[in-house]
Amino acid sequence: MINPVPALKVSRFIKPNPDTPYHIDFDWWNKADRDLRVYLRSHLCTVHREMYAESLTNTTIDWVDPQTAEVKPMDGILYQLRLHCSQQPDYITDQTSVVDAVFRVFLVNDNQPMSPRELGERIGKDAELILKTISGKTVYKGLRPVAESAG
Ligand SMILES: [Zn+2]
């Protein structure tokens, strides 16, 4: 290895538009060493937030994929989010910030890529506003275009 320092992904930069597919780049969390678990916890409903407030250990639940009937290990917090908290009426409201609302959509849709236009329809916000928020120089909560994060 001549250059052990990871190169900046400048060359990969694409100009995003309202139809650019985005997702949560979980690698961003690992590399940046930010506390994903603390952030995940903040999306839980009040009841589950209290339940997980004390738990510092990672609890994993065996989750059965409804499509493939395959048993997959799933993070306990993520499991509660999908099963319960995301079903609550206040999961995404007008008061939820754009970044949080977008992140919450990806948390429950299995991180399937969605464009700002599609996200806007889902969370009831303007596609241009979403684009402006998540396409800037600062990466918020790992929300990045799929093309940029791959590889
Ligand atoms: Zn809950």
XYZ file of N, CA, C and O and ligand atoms in Angstrom:
605
model
N 0.833 -1.201 0.000
C 0.000 0.000 0.000
C 0.872 1.258 0.000
O 1.677 1.477 0.916
N 0.701 2.080 -1.005
C 1.480 3.302 -1.093
C 0.820 4.398 -0.241
O 1.480 5.103 0.483
N -0.469 4.459 -0.342
C -1.176 5.512 0.366
C -2.211 4.911 1.320
O -3.296 4.544 0.913
N -1.856 4.808 2.603
C -2.781 4.207 3.559
C -3.917 5.138 3.981
O -4.872 4.694 4.600
N -3.810 6.399 3.660
C -4.854 7.352 4.044
C -6.005 7.266 3.034
O -5.777 7.387 1.835
N -7.225 7.029 3.520
C -8.331 6.942 2.567
C -8.521 8.257 1.816
O -8.528 9.316 2.421
N -8.638 8.154 0.530
C -8.803 9.350 -0.292
C -10.176 9.953 -0.056
O -11.142 9.248 0.192
N -10.254 11.251 -0.103
C -11.549 11.911 0.001
C -12.361 11.580 -1.245
O -11.813 11.455 -2.333
N -13.659 11.480 -1.029
C -14.487 11.031 -2.147
C -14.947 12.194 -3.024
O -16.060 12.212 -3.501
N -14.069 13.159 -3.221
C -14.445 14.346 -3.985
C -14.831 13.985 -5.416
O -15.795 14.481 -5.969
N -14.079 13.068 -5.987
C -14.323 12.718 -7.385
C -15.689 12.055 -7.580
O -16.227 12.035 -8.673
N -16.238 11.521 -6.493
C -17.527 10.864 -6.590
C -18.688 11.837 -6.486
O -19.828 11.457 -6.633
N -18.365 13.091 -6.158
C -19.435 14.027 -5.892
C -20.325 14.224 -7.108
O -19.866 14.490 -8.211
N -21.600 14.040 -6.902
C -22.557 14.290 -7.968
C -23.492 15.393 -7.508
O -23.701 15.563 -6.323
N -23.989 16.124 -8.451
C -24.912 17.203 -8.084
C -26.297 16.591 -7.898
O -26.935 16.154 -8.836
N -26.759 16.548 -6.644
C -28.050 15.898 -6.411
C -29.216 16.755 -6.896
O -29.128 17.976 -6.926
N -30.279 16.103 -7.280
C -31.512 16.787 -7.663
C -32.681 16.087 -6.946
O -32.449 15.105 -6.240
N -33.902 16.594 -7.113
C -35.017 15.998 -6.342
C -35.260 14.518 -6.626
O -35.991 13.855 -5.879
N -34.656 13.989 -7.679
C -34.861 12.570 -7.990
C -33.645 11.703 -7.674
O -33.607 10.523 -8.019
N -32.648 12.305 -7.053
C -31.463 11.534 -6.652
C -31.816 10.613 -5.484
O -32.335 11.081 -4.474
N -31.550 9.308 -5.614
C -31.869 8.425 -4.487
C -30.909 8.593 -3.308
O -29.698 8.601 -3.491
N -31.480 8.731 -2.138
C -30.722 8.868 -0.894
C -30.959 7.652 0.000
O -31.921 6.917 -0.187
N -30.085 7.470 0.961
C -30.297 6.471 2.005
C -29.441 6.844 3.223
O -28.751 7.857 3.202
N -29.518 6.032 4.266
C -28.625 6.240 5.408
C -27.348 5.475 5.118
O -27.379 4.263 4.905
N -26.227 6.185 5.085
C -24.942 5.526 4.900
C -24.406 5.157 6.285
O -23.845 5.991 6.987
N -24.620 3.900 6.676
C -24.209 3.498 8.025
C -22.684 3.481 8.169
O -22.168 3.552 9.275
N -21.974 3.401 7.056
C -20.505 3.504 7.101
C -20.063 4.869 7.633
O -19.035 4.989 8.279
N -20.844 5.878 7.296
C -20.529 7.233 7.760
C -20.505 7.256 9.282
O -19.635 7.885 9.886
N -21.446 6.555 9.894
C -21.506 6.510 11.356
C -20.270 5.800 11.914
O -19.686 6.248 12.888
N -19.907 4.699 11.299
C -18.748 3.955 11.789
C -17.474 4.766 11.664
O -16.691 4.874 12.596
N -17.277 5.343 10.492
C -16.051 6.093 10.245
C -15.972 7.328 11.117
O -14.926 7.690 11.612
N -17.100 7.989 11.278
C -17.096 9.229 12.043
C -17.135 8.952 13.537
O -17.005 9.872 14.337
N -17.320 7.693 13.903
C -17.356 7.295 15.299
C -18.389 8.086 16.101
O -18.166 8.490 17.222
N -19.485 8.353 15.508
C -20.552 9.041 16.212
C -21.428 8.004 16.878
O -21.405 6.836 16.511
N -22.192 8.434 17.866
C -22.966 7.454 18.599
C -24.332 7.216 17.959
O -25.316 7.868 18.263
N -24.335 6.238 17.084
C -25.556 5.887 16.379
C -26.646 5.429 17.349
O -27.805 5.759 17.195
N -26.234 4.678 18.368
C -27.220 4.133 19.294
C -27.969 5.226 20.060
O -29.158 5.138 20.274
N -27.228 6.268 20.451
C -27.871 7.374 21.152
C -28.883 8.056 20.233
O -29.990 8.393 20.644
N -28.490 8.238 18.983
C -29.394 8.878 18.031
C -30.606 7.986 17.747
O -31.734 8.453 17.696
N -30.367 6.693 17.568
C -31.465 5.764 17.329
C -32.478 5.833 18.471
O -33.679 5.838 18.249
N -31.956 5.874 19.685
C -32.819 5.913 20.860
C -33.749 7.131 20.837
O -34.873 7.073 21.313
N -33.260 8.240 20.279
C -34.049 9.464 20.282
C -35.285 9.356 19.386
O -36.177 10.193 19.451
N -35.348 8.330 18.561
C -36.509 8.154 17.685
C -37.564 7.241 18.296
O -38.628 7.050 17.722
N -37.251 6.658 19.439
C -38.213 5.781 20.105
C -39.362 6.597 20.693
O -39.199 7.783 20.989
N -40.498 5.935 20.897
C -41.605 6.592 21.597
C -41.229 6.734 23.066
O -40.250 6.139 23.533
N -41.998 7.496 23.813
C -41.656 7.788 25.214
C -41.461 6.518 26.035
O -40.500 6.402 26.794
N -42.378 5.583 25.859
C -42.323 4.340 26.639
C -41.029 3.576 26.367
O -40.317 3.179 27.283
N -40.709 3.405 25.099
C -39.528 2.627 24.759
C -38.236 3.383 25.035
O -37.214 2.787 25.309
N -38.308 4.702 24.966
C -37.111 5.487 25.265
C -36.721 5.269 26.729
O -35.556 5.126 27.065
N -37.730 5.227 27.593
C -37.478 4.970 29.004
C -36.938 3.561 29.201
O -36.022 3.333 29.970
N -37.531 2.632 28.471
C -37.138 1.234 28.598
C -35.664 1.035 28.208
O -34.947 0.250 28.812
N -35.226 1.780 27.187
C -33.860 1.611 26.692
C -32.885 2.625 27.284
O -31.703 2.596 26.981
N -33.381 3.514 28.115
C -32.524 4.567 28.661
C -31.371 3.982 29.475
O -30.250 4.469 29.431
N -31.685 2.922 30.198
C -30.683 2.318 31.073
C -29.800 1.324 30.328
O -28.729 0.967 30.785
N -30.291 0.863 29.210
C -29.586 -0.225 28.541
C -28.464 0.298 27.659
O -28.694 0.994 26.671
N -27.252 -0.007 28.048
C -26.100 0.422 27.263
C -25.610 -0.695 26.366
O -24.844 -0.482 25.440
N -26.083 -1.889 26.657
C -25.648 -3.018 25.854
C -26.543 -3.180 24.636
O -27.701 -2.784 24.634
N -25.991 -3.749 23.641
C -26.720 -3.976 22.403
C -27.576 -5.238 22.532
O -27.053 -6.324 22.714
N -28.872 -5.060 22.480
C -29.737 -6.228 22.514
C -30.140 -6.591 21.095
O -30.545 -5.736 20.316
N -30.001 -7.846 20.778
C -30.352 -8.285 19.442
C -31.529 -9.247 19.512
O -31.594 -10.094 20.389
N -32.428 -9.064 18.594
C -33.641 -9.872 18.557
C -33.648 -10.673 17.257
O -33.211 -10.169 16.218
N -34.118 -11.927 17.343
C -34.262 -12.705 16.110
C -35.526 -12.265 15.404
O -36.624 -12.421 15.920
N -35.348 -11.734 14.237
C -36.474 -11.177 13.508
C -36.705 -12.003 12.242
O -35.763 -12.341 11.533
N -37.969 -12.356 11.976
C -38.290 -13.154 10.799
C -38.725 -12.227 9.666
O -39.712 -11.501 9.778
N -37.965 -12.239 8.605
C -38.297 -11.442 7.426
C -39.621 -11.932 6.847
O -39.732 -13.099 6.451
N -40.653 -11.061 6.792
C -41.960 -11.527 6.324
C -41.947 -11.965 4.859
O -42.805 -12.741 4.434
N -40.992 -11.462 4.090
C -40.957 -11.817 2.678
C -40.246 -13.155 2.427
O -40.697 -13.952 1.615
N -39.154 -13.364 3.131
C -38.349 -14.556 2.840
C -38.438 -15.615 3.938
O -37.929 -16.717 3.779
N -39.102 -15.271 5.064
C -39.204 -16.167 6.222
C -37.829 -16.503 6.801
O -37.669 -17.421 7.576
N -36.840 -15.688 6.433
C -35.484 -15.876 6.907
C -35.343 -15.222 8.285
O -35.874 -14.137 8.510
N -34.662 -15.887 9.204
C -34.449 -15.303 10.530
C -33.172 -14.472 10.510
O -32.106 -14.960 10.149
N -33.330 -13.192 10.852
C -32.175 -12.294 10.834
C -32.019 -11.660 12.205
O -33.007 -11.301 12.833
N -30.775 -11.477 12.647
C -30.594 -10.739 13.892
C -30.884 -9.261 13.659
O -30.468 -8.690 12.656
N -31.664 -8.658 14.559
C -31.945 -7.244 14.404
C -31.704 -6.515 15.722
O -32.010 -7.042 16.787
N -31.179 -5.334 15.605
C -30.967 -4.492 16.777
C -32.293 -4.307 17.518
O -33.320 -4.034 16.898
N -32.261 -4.447 18.841
C -33.477 -4.338 19.637
C -34.188 -3.007 19.480
O -35.416 -2.949 19.400
N -33.424 -1.932 19.419
C -34.024 -0.601 19.273
C -34.713 -0.469 17.915
O -35.830 0.005 17.806
N -34.024 -0.956 16.896
C -34.578 -0.903 15.547
C -35.869 -1.726 15.468
O -36.850 -1.338 14.831
N -35.858 -2.859 16.145
C -37.015 -3.743 16.173
C -38.219 -3.024 16.793
O -39.321 -3.038 16.229
N -38.009 -2.384 17.937
C -39.104 -1.670 18.596
C -39.596 -0.516 17.732
O -40.791 -0.253 17.652
N -38.640 0.156 17.087
C -38.995 1.277 16.216
C -39.939 0.823 15.111
O -40.944 1.459 14.836
N -39.575 -0.292 14.479
C -40.379 -0.769 13.353
C -41.721 -1.294 13.803
O -42.747 -1.044 13.183
N -41.675 -2.060 14.894
C -42.879 -2.744 15.331
C -43.852 -1.805 16.026
O -45.054 -1.910 15.865
N -43.329 -0.901 16.818
C -44.214 -0.099 17.663
C -44.132 1.413 17.413
O -45.109 2.020 16.985
N -42.959 1.977 17.669
C -42.845 3.440 17.722
C -43.229 4.119 16.412
O -43.865 5.174 16.419
N -42.855 3.502 15.287
C -43.167 4.110 13.994
C -44.661 4.060 13.697
O -45.137 4.738 12.788
N -45.405 3.246 14.455
C -46.848 3.149 14.251
C -47.595 4.208 15.058
O -48.811 4.344 14.935
N -46.859 4.920 15.927
C -47.509 5.929 16.758
C -47.758 7.195 15.932
O -46.973 7.528 15.046
N -48.866 7.896 16.246
C -49.214 9.078 15.431
C -48.174 10.191 15.488
O -48.115 11.012 14.568
N -47.358 10.221 16.557
C -46.383 11.315 16.649
C -44.988 10.903 16.185
O -44.009 11.571 16.494
N -44.873 9.802 15.450
C -43.560 9.370 14.952
C -42.968 10.435 14.034
O -41.828 10.843 14.178
N -43.756 10.901 13.080
C -43.342 12.023 12.235
C -44.468 13.053 12.250
O -45.581 12.754 11.836
N -44.172 14.240 12.770
C -45.178 15.305 12.799
C -44.606 16.546 12.138
O -43.461 16.552 11.686
N -45.393 17.608 12.113
C -44.924 18.885 11.569
C -43.750 19.433 12.366
O -42.949 20.202 11.855
N -43.677 19.036 13.632
C -42.605 19.535 14.499
C -41.293 18.775 14.301
O -40.252 19.220 14.753
N -41.357 17.616 13.666
C -40.146 16.835 13.445
C -39.256 17.552 12.429
O -39.747 17.995 11.395
N -37.983 17.683 12.727
C -37.082 18.343 11.780
C -36.971 17.512 10.498
O -37.227 16.309 10.511
N -36.589 18.182 9.414
C -36.478 17.495 8.128
C -35.508 16.312 8.232
O -35.807 15.203 7.789
N -34.354 16.553 8.853
C -33.341 15.502 8.966
C -33.887 14.302 9.748
O -33.769 13.159 9.317
N -34.506 14.583 10.885
C -35.051 13.491 11.691
C -36.159 12.738 10.958
O -36.223 11.510 10.997
N -37.030 13.490 10.286
C -38.147 12.859 9.585
C -37.633 11.939 8.474
O -38.097 10.808 8.321
N -36.656 12.427 7.710
C -36.079 11.621 6.633
C -35.411 10.371 7.210
O -35.610 9.251 6.724
N -34.662 10.557 8.278
C -33.983 9.432 8.916
C -35.004 8.394 9.391
O -34.815 7.192 9.229
N -36.105 8.882 9.967
C -37.132 7.970 10.479
C -37.798 7.165 9.377
O -38.169 6.008 9.577
N -37.945 7.779 8.203
C -38.520 7.036 7.071
C -37.589 5.876 6.700
O -38.023 4.737 6.541
N -36.299 6.164 6.621
C -35.344 5.114 6.239
C -35.219 4.033 7.304
O -34.975 2.869 6.990
N -35.411 4.409 8.559
C -35.323 3.419 9.627
C -36.380 2.338 9.475
O -36.126 1.175 9.744
N -37.562 2.730 9.055
C -38.647 1.743 8.983
C -38.823 1.137 7.592
O -39.493 0.132 7.452
N -38.225 1.724 6.572
C -38.399 1.122 5.244
C -37.196 0.233 4.876
O -36.991 -0.085 3.709
N -36.431 -0.151 5.891
C -35.287 -1.030 5.680
C -34.187 -0.331 4.879
O -33.430 -0.969 4.162
N -34.142 0.991 4.988
C -33.127 1.798 4.312
C -33.169 1.652 2.786
O -32.145 1.696 2.110
N -34.370 1.471 2.266
C -34.541 1.436 0.812
C -34.351 2.853 0.266
O -34.954 3.789 0.783
N -33.509 3.012 -0.774
C -33.246 4.355 -1.303
C -34.526 5.077 -1.741
O -35.414 4.474 -2.332
N -34.584 6.358 -1.397
C -35.707 7.203 -1.813
C -35.184 8.571 -2.196
O -34.225 9.069 -1.603
N -35.821 9.194 -3.173
C -35.412 10.528 -3.611
C -36.099 11.577 -2.734
O -37.102 11.292 -2.090
N -35.547 12.820 -2.717
C -36.217 13.886 -1.968
C -37.681 14.051 -2.372
O -38.527 14.365 -1.539
N -38.003 13.814 -3.641
C -39.388 13.923 -4.091
C -40.268 12.884 -3.385
O -41.338 13.206 -2.869
N -39.783 11.634 -3.373
C -40.545 10.568 -2.711
C -40.639 10.795 -1.207
O -41.679 10.563 -0.581
N -39.508 11.256 -0.637
C -39.484 11.540 0.802
C -40.475 12.650 1.151
O -41.171 12.582 2.159
N -40.527 13.647 0.274
C -41.438 14.768 0.488
C -42.884 14.317 0.543
O -43.665 14.790 1.372
N -43.235 13.382 -0.331
C -44.594 12.855 -0.324
C -44.864 12.093 0.962
O -45.946 12.154 1.528
N -43.843 11.364 1.431
C -44.008 10.556 2.632
C -44.144 11.398 3.898
O -44.978 11.124 4.756
N -43.331 12.432 4.013
C -43.332 13.200 5.274
C -44.082 14.520 5.151
O -44.132 15.291 6.110
N -44.646 14.788 3.976
C -45.438 16.001 3.817
C -44.626 17.280 3.841
O -45.052 18.281 4.401
N -43.426 17.216 3.270
C -42.618 18.432 3.157
C -42.198 18.634 1.707
O -42.225 17.719 0.897
N -41.775 19.873 1.422
C -41.394 20.238 0.077
C -40.101 19.527 -0.358
O -39.115 19.506 0.385
N -40.122 18.948 -1.559
C -38.969 18.195 -2.058
C -37.712 19.064 -2.144
O -36.613 18.613 -1.836
N -37.895 20.320 -2.562
C -36.738 21.224 -2.685
C -36.117 21.522 -1.317
O -34.900 21.630 -1.184
N -36.979 21.655 -0.316
C -36.500 21.910 1.043
C -35.688 20.712 1.541
O -34.611 20.876 2.131
N -36.197 19.527 1.285
C -35.487 18.313 1.697
C -34.148 18.229 0.976
O -33.109 17.983 1.576
N -34.182 18.479 -0.325
C -32.960 18.431 -1.123
C -31.915 19.411 -0.578
O -30.757 19.055 -0.392
N -32.383 20.637 -0.319
C -31.465 21.658 0.168
C -30.839 21.235 1.503
O -29.666 21.465 1.765
N -31.673 20.609 2.340
C -31.206 20.219 3.675
C -30.167 19.104 3.612
O -29.151 19.155 4.297
N -30.411 18.096 2.776
C -29.533 16.916 2.821
C -28.483 16.883 1.713
O -27.692 15.950 1.654
N -28.468 17.892 0.852
C -27.480 17.847 -0.230
C -26.331 18.821 -0.006
O -25.473 18.978 -0.861
N -26.300 19.477 1.143
C -25.231 20.436 1.407
C -23.897 19.763 1.667
O -23.781 18.541 1.598
N -22.901 20.570 1.979
C -21.556 20.041 2.228
C -21.523 19.187 3.485
O -20.783 18.229 3.586
N -22.347 19.570 4.467
C -22.396 18.811 5.712
C -23.303 17.603 5.530
O -24.417 17.734 5.042
N -22.783 16.438 5.910
C -23.611 15.237 5.884
C -24.331 15.132 7.221
O -23.699 15.095 8.272
N -25.659 15.153 7.175
C -26.430 15.037 8.401
C -26.824 13.600 8.664
O -27.485 12.986 7.830
N -26.415 13.087 9.803
C -26.837 11.764 10.268
C -26.614 10.659 9.231
O -27.366 9.703 9.163
N -25.610 10.837 8.391
C -25.299 9.812 7.411
C -26.227 9.779 6.210
O -26.179 8.847 5.404
N -27.066 10.800 6.063
C -27.975 10.851 4.919
C -27.198 11.309 3.689
O -26.764 12.447 3.600
N -26.998 10.380 2.753
C -26.180 10.676 1.577
C -26.799 10.048 0.341
O -27.521 9.059 0.430
N -26.446 10.598 -0.827
C -26.898 9.946 -2.060
C -26.302 8.539 -2.139
O -25.154 8.337 -1.733
N -27.065 7.602 -2.642
C -26.621 6.217 -2.723
C -25.326 6.106 -3.521
O -24.394 5.413 -3.132
N -25.245 6.835 -4.634
C -24.087 6.748 -5.525
C -22.802 7.181 -4.831
O -21.725 6.643 -5.098
N -22.914 8.163 -3.933
C -21.719 8.670 -3.253
C -21.224 7.738 -2.166
O -20.041 7.692 -1.872
N -22.157 7.031 -1.536
C -21.739 6.221 -0.404
C -21.244 4.839 -0.819
O -20.552 4.183 -0.069
N -21.622 4.392 -1.997
C -21.244 3.059 -2.421
C -19.740 2.924 -2.586
O -19.072 3.831 -3.056
N -19.203 1.802 -2.191
C -17.799 1.495 -2.425
C -16.855 1.957 -1.357
O -17.078 2.678 -0.484
Zn -42.461 2.338 21.040
